[in-house]
mmCIF file of C-alpha atoms in Angstrom:
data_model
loop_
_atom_site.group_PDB
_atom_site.id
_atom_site.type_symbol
_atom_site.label_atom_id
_atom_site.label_comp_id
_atom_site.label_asym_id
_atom_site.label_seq_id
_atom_site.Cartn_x
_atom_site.Cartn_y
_atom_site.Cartn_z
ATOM 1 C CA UNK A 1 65.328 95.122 68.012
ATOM 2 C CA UNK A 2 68.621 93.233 68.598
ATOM 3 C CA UNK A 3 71.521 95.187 70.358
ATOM 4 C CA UNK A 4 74.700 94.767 68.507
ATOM 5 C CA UNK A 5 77.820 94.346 70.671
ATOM 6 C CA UNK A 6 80.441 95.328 68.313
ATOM 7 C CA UNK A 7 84.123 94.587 69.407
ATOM 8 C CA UNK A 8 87.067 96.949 69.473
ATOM 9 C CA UNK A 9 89.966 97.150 66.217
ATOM 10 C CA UNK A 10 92.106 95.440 69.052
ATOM 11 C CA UNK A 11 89.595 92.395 69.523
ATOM 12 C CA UNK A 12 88.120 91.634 66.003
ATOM 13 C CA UNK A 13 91.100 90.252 64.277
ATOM 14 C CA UNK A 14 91.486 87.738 66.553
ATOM 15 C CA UNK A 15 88.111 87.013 66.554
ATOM 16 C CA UNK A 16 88.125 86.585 62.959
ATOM 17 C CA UNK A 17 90.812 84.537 63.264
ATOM 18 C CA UNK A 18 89.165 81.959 65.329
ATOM 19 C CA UNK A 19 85.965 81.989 63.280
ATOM 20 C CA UNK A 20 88.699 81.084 60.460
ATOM 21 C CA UNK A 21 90.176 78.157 62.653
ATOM 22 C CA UNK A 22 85.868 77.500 63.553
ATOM 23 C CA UNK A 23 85.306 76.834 59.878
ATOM 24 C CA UNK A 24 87.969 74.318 59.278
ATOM 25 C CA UNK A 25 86.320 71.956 61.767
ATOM 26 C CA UNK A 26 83.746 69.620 60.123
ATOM 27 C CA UNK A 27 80.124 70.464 61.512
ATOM 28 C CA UNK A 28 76.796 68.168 60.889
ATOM 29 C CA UNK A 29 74.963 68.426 57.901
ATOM 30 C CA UNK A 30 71.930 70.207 59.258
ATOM 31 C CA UNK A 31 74.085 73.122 59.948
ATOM 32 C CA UNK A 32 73.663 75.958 57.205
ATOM 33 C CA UNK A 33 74.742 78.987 58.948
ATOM 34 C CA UNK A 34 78.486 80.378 59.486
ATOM 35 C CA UNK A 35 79.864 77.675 56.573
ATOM 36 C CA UNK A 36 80.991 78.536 52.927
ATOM 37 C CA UNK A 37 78.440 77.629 50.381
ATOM 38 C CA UNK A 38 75.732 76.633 53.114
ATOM 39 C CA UNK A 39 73.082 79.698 53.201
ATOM 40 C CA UNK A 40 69.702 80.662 54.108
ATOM 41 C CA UNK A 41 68.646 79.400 50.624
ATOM 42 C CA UNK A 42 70.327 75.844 51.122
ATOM 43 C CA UNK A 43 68.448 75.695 54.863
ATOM 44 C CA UNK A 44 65.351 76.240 53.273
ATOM 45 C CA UNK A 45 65.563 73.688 50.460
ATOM 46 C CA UNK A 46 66.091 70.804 52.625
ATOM 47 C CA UNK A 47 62.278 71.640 53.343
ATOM 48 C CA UNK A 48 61.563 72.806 49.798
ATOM 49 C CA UNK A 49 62.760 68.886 48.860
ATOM 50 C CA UNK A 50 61.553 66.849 51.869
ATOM 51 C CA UNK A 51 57.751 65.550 52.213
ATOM 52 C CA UNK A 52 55.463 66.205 54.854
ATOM 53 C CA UNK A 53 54.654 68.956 57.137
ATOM 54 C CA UNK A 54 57.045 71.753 58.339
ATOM 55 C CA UNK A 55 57.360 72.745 62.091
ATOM 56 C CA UNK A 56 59.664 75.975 62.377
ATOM 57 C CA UNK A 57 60.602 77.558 65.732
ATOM 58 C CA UNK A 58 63.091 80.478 66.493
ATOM 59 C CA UNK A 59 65.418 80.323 69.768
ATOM 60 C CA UNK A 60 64.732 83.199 71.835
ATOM 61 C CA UNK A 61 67.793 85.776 73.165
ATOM 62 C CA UNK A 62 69.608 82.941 72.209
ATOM 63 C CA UNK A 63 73.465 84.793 71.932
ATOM 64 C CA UNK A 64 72.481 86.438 75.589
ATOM 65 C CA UNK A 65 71.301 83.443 76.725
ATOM 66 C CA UNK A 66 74.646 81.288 76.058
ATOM 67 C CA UNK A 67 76.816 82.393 79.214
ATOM 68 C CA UNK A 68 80.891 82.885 79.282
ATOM 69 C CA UNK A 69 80.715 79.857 81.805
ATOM 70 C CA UNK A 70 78.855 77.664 78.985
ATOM 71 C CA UNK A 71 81.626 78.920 76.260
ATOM 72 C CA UNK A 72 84.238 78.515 78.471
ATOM 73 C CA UNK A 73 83.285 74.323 78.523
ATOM 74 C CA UNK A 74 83.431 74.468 74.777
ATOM 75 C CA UNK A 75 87.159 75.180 74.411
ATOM 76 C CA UNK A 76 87.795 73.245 77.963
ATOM 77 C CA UNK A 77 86.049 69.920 77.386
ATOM 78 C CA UNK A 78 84.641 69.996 73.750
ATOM 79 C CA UNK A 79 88.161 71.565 71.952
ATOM 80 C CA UNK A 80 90.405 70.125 74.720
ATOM 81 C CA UNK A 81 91.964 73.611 75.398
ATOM 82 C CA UNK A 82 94.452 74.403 78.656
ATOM 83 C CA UNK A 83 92.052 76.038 81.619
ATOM 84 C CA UNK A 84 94.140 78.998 81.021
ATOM 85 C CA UNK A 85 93.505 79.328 76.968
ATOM 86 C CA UNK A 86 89.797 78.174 77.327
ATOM 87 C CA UNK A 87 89.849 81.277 80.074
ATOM 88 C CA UNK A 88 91.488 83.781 77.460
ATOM 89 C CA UNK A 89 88.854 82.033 74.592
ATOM 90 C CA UNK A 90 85.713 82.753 76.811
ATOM 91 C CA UNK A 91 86.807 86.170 77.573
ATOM 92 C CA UNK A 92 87.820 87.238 73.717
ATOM 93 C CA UNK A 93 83.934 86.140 72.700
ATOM 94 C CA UNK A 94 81.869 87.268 75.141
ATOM 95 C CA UNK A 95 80.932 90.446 76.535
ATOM 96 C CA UNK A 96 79.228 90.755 80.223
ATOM 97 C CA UNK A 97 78.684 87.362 80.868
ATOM 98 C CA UNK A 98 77.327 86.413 77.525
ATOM 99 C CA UNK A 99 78.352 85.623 73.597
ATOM 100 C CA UNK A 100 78.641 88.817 71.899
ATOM 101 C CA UNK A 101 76.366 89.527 69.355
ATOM 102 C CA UNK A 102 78.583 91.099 66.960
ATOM 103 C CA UNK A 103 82.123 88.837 66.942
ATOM 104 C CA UNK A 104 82.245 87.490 63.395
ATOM 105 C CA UNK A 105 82.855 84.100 65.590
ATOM 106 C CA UNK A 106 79.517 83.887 67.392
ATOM 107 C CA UNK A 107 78.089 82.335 64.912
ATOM 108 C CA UNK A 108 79.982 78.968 64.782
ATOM 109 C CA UNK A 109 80.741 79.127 68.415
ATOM 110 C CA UNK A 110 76.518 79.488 69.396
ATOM 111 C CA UNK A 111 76.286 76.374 67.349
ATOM 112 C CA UNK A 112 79.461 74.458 69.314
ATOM 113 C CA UNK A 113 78.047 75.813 73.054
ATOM 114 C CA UNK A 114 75.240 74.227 72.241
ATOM 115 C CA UNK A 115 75.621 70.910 69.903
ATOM 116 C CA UNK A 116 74.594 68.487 72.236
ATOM 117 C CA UNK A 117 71.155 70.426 72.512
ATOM 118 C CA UNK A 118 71.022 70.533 68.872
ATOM 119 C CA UNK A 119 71.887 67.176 68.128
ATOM 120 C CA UNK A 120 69.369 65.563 70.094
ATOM 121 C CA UNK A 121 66.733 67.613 68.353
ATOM 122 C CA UNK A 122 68.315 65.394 64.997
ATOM 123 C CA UNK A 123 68.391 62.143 66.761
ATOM 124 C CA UNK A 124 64.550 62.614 66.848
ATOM 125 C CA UNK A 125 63.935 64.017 63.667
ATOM 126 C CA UNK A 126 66.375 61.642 61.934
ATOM 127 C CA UNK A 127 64.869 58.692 63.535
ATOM 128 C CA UNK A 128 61.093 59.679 62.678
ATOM 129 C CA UNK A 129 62.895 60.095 59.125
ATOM 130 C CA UNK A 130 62.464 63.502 58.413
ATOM 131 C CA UNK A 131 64.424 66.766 58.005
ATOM 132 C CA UNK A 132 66.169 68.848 60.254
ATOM 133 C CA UNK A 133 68.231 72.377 59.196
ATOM 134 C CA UNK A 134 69.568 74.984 61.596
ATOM 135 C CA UNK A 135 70.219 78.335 60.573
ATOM 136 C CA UNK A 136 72.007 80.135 63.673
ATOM 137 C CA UNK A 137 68.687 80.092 65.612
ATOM 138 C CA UNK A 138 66.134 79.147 63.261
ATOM 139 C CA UNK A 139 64.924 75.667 64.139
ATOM 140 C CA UNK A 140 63.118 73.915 60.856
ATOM 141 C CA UNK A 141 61.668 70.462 61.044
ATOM 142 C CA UNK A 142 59.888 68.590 58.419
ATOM 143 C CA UNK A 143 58.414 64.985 57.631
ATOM 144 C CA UNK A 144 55.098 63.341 57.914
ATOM 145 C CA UNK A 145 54.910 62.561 61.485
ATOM 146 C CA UNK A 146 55.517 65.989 62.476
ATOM 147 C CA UNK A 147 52.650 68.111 64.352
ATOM 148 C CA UNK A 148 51.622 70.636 67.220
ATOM 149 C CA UNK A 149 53.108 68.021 69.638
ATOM 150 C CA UNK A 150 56.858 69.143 67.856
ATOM 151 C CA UNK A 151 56.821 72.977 68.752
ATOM 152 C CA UNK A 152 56.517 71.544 72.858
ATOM 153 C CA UNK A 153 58.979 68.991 72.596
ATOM 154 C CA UNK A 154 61.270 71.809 71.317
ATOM 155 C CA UNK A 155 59.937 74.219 73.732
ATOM 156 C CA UNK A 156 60.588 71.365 76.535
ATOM 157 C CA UNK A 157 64.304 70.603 75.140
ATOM 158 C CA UNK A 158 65.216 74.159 75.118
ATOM 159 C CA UNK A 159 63.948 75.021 78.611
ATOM 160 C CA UNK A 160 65.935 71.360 79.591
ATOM 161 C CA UNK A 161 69.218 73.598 78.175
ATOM 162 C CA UNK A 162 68.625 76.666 79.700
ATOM 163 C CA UNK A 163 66.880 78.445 77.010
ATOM 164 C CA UNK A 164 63.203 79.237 75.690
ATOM 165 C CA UNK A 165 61.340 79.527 72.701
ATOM 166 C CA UNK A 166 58.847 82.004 71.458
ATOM 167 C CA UNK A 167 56.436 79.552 71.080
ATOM 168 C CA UNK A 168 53.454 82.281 70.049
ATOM 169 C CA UNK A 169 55.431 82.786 66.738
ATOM 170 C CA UNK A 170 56.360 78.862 65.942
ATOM 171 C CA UNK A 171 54.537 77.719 63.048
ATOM 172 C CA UNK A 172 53.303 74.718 61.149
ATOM 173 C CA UNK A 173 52.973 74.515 57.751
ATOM 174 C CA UNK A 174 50.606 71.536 56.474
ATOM 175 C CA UNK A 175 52.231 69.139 53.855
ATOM 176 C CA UNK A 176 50.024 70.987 51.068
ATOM 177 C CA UNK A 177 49.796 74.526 52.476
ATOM 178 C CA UNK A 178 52.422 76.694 51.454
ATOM 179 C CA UNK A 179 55.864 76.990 53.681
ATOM 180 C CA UNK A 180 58.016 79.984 54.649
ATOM 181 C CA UNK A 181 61.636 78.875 55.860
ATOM 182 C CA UNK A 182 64.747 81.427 56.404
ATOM 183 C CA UNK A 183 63.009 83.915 54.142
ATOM 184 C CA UNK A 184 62.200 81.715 51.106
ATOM 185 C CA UNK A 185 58.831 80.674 50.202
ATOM 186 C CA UNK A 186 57.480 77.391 48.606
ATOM 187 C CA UNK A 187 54.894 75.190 47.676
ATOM 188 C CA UNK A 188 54.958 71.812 46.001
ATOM 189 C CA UNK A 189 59.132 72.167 45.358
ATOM 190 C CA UNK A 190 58.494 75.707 44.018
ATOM 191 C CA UNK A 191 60.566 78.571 45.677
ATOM 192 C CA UNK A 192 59.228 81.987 45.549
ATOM 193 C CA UNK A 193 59.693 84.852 47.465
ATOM 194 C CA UNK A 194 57.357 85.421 50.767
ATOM 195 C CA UNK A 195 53.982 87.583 49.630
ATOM 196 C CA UNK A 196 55.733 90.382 52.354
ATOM 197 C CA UNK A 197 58.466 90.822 50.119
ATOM 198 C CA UNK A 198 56.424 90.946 46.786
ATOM 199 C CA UNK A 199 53.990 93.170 48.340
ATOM 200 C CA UNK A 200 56.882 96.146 49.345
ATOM 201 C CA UNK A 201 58.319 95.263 45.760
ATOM 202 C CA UNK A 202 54.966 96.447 44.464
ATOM 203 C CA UNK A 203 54.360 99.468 46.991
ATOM 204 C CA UNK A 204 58.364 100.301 45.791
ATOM 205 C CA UNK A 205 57.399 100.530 42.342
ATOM 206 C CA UNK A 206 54.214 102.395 42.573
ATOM 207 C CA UNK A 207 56.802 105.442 44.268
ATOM 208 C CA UNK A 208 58.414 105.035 41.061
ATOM 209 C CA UNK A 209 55.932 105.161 38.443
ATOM 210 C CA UNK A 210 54.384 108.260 40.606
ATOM 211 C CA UNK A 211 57.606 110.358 40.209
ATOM 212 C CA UNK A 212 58.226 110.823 43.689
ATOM 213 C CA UNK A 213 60.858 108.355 44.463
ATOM 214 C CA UNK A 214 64.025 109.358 45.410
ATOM 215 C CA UNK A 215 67.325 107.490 44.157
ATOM 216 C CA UNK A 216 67.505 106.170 47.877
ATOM 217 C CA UNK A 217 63.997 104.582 46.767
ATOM 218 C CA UNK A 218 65.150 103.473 43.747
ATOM 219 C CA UNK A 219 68.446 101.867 45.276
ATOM 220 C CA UNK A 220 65.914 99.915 47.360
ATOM 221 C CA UNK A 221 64.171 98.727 44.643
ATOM 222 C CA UNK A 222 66.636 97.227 42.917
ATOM 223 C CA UNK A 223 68.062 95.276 45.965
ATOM 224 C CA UNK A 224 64.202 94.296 46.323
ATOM 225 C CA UNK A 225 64.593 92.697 42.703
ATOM 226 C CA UNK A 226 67.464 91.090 43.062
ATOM 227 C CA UNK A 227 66.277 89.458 46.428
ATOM 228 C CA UNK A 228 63.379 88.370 45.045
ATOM 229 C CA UNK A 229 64.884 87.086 42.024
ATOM 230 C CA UNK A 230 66.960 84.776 43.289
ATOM 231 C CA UNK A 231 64.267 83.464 45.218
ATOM 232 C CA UNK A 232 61.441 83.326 42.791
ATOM 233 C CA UNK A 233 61.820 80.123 40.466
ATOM 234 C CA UNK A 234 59.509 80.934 37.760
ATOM 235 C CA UNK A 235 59.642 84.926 37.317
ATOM 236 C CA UNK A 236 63.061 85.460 38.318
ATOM 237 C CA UNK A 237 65.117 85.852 35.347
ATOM 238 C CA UNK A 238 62.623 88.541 34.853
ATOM 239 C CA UNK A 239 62.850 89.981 37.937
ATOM 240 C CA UNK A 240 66.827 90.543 37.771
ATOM 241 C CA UNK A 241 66.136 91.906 34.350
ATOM 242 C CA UNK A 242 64.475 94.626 35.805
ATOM 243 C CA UNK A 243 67.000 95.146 38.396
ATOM 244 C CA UNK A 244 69.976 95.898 35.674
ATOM 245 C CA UNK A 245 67.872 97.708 33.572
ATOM 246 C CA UNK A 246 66.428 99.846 36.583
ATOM 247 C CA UNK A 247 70.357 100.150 37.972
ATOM 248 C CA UNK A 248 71.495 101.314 34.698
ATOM 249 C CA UNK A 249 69.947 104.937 34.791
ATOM 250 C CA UNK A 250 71.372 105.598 38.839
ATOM 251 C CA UNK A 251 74.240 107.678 39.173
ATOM 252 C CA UNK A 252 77.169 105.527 40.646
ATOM 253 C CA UNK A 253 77.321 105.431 44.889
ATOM 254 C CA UNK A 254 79.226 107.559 46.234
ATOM 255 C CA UNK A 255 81.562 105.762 48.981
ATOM 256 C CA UNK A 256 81.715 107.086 52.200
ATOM 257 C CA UNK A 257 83.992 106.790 55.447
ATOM 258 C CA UNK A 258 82.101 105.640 58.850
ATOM 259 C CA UNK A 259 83.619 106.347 61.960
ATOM 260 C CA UNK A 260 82.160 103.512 64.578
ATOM 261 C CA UNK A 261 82.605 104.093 68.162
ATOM 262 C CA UNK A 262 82.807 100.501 69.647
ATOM 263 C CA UNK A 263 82.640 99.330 73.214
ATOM 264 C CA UNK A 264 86.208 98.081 74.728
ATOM 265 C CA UNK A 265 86.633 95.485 76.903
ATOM 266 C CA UNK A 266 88.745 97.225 80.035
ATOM 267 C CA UNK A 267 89.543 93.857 81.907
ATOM 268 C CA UNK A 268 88.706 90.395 82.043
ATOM 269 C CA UNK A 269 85.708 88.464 83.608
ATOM 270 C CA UNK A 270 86.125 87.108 87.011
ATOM 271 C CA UNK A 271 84.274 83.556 86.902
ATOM 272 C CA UNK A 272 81.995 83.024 89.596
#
């Protein structure tokens, strides 16, 4: 379960504001994550397109592991900010020492405090000439050279950068076995949705056809459509079809006010 550090009405607006300023600054290709029209679904086909096998690894605690000290170089000696601003940057991002995990900023500013580390990792790949996406902390590699000996280089370069990977749940996907990256599933250029997904799709729509679903369930079921549709290449116009027809007989949702209580920052961080 990951904690969500959600900031105060006083802090988020100015967070939002820099992850505006964040996106105008041109990032590397491989990126996919925090930038308009780059998604989960563009990450993925990188791999879907490129040849060989795929070597995907996921950063562990990586927003708790990236310190106020490590953001506060970013806007000192990577943006060129004052000691003073840099100071006030570190401190509007992070929360007890670390990168929050719920400023809408985080996302761009993970990838900044941590470039260098990233772009060594497509040095390598580049050079070998295969394919390399991040996706906030989802590490994909493909080409034909790649193997086992890939998940402990990265294991080694993350350790080198402070950090660790969960190396029990990295995986390698053969060049003819079917791959799973960012939640999209393919074989041979063919995207389809992860068996996972099609298998609660099914379970969903047995509750249905039995008569005991509720119009929660139902709700669910149409998201599950959708998601899958968009994912499956060859039964997806189908898929949405459902979806619409399904949403058609649910009573519109009814819109309801949330009142979050939300942690508040009472002072600044004294560096140490």
């Amino acid at each position: 379960m990951r904690l969500i550090q959600a900031p105060s009405e006083v802090i988020k607006p100015l967070q939002k504001r820099l992850n505006v300023l964040l996106k105008q600054v041109r990032v590397p290709d491989y990126l996919h994550s925090g930038i308009p029209k780059r998604s989960h679904l563009s990450n993925s086909e990188q791999h879907m397109l490129a040849a060989g096998a795929t070597v995907t690894v996921d950063v562990s605690d990586f927003y708790p592991s990236i310190t106020r000290q490590r953001v506060f170089r970013l806007f000192r000696n990577v943006f060129q900010c004052p000691g003073d601003v840099a100071d006030a940057m570190a401190d509007l991002v992070c929360y007890q020492g670390k990168l929050a995990t719920g400023s809408p900023a985080s996302v761009l500013v993970s990838f900044w405090a941590c470039r260098d580390m990233f772009d060594l990792i497509a040095q390598r790949v580049t050079t070998q000439g295969g394919a390399f996406t991040l996706y906030v902390d989802d590490v994909a590699i493909t080409g034909d050279t790649i193997g086992h000996g890939d998940i402990q280089w990265l294991d080694r370069l993350l350790r080198r950068f402070g950090f660790s990977s969960k190396v029990e749940k990295a995986k390698l996907f053969r060049k003819t076995r079917a791959k799973v990256v960012t939640g999209r599933a393919f074989r041979h250029g063919i995207s389809r949705a992860p068996n996972k997904k099609h298998k609660e799709m099914h379970e969903a729509r047995a509750e249905i056809e039995s008569g005991r679903a509720t119009i929660k369930a139902k709700r669910g079921l149409v998201g599950q459509l959708e998601n899958i549709g968009n994912l499956d290449q060859e039964r997806g116009t189908s898929l949405k079809a459902e979806a619409k027809k399904l949403r058609s007989t649910l009573p519109p949702p009814r819109r309801r006010r949330r009142v979050i209580h939300r942690p508040v920052k009472t002072g600044p961080e004294v560096a140490t």
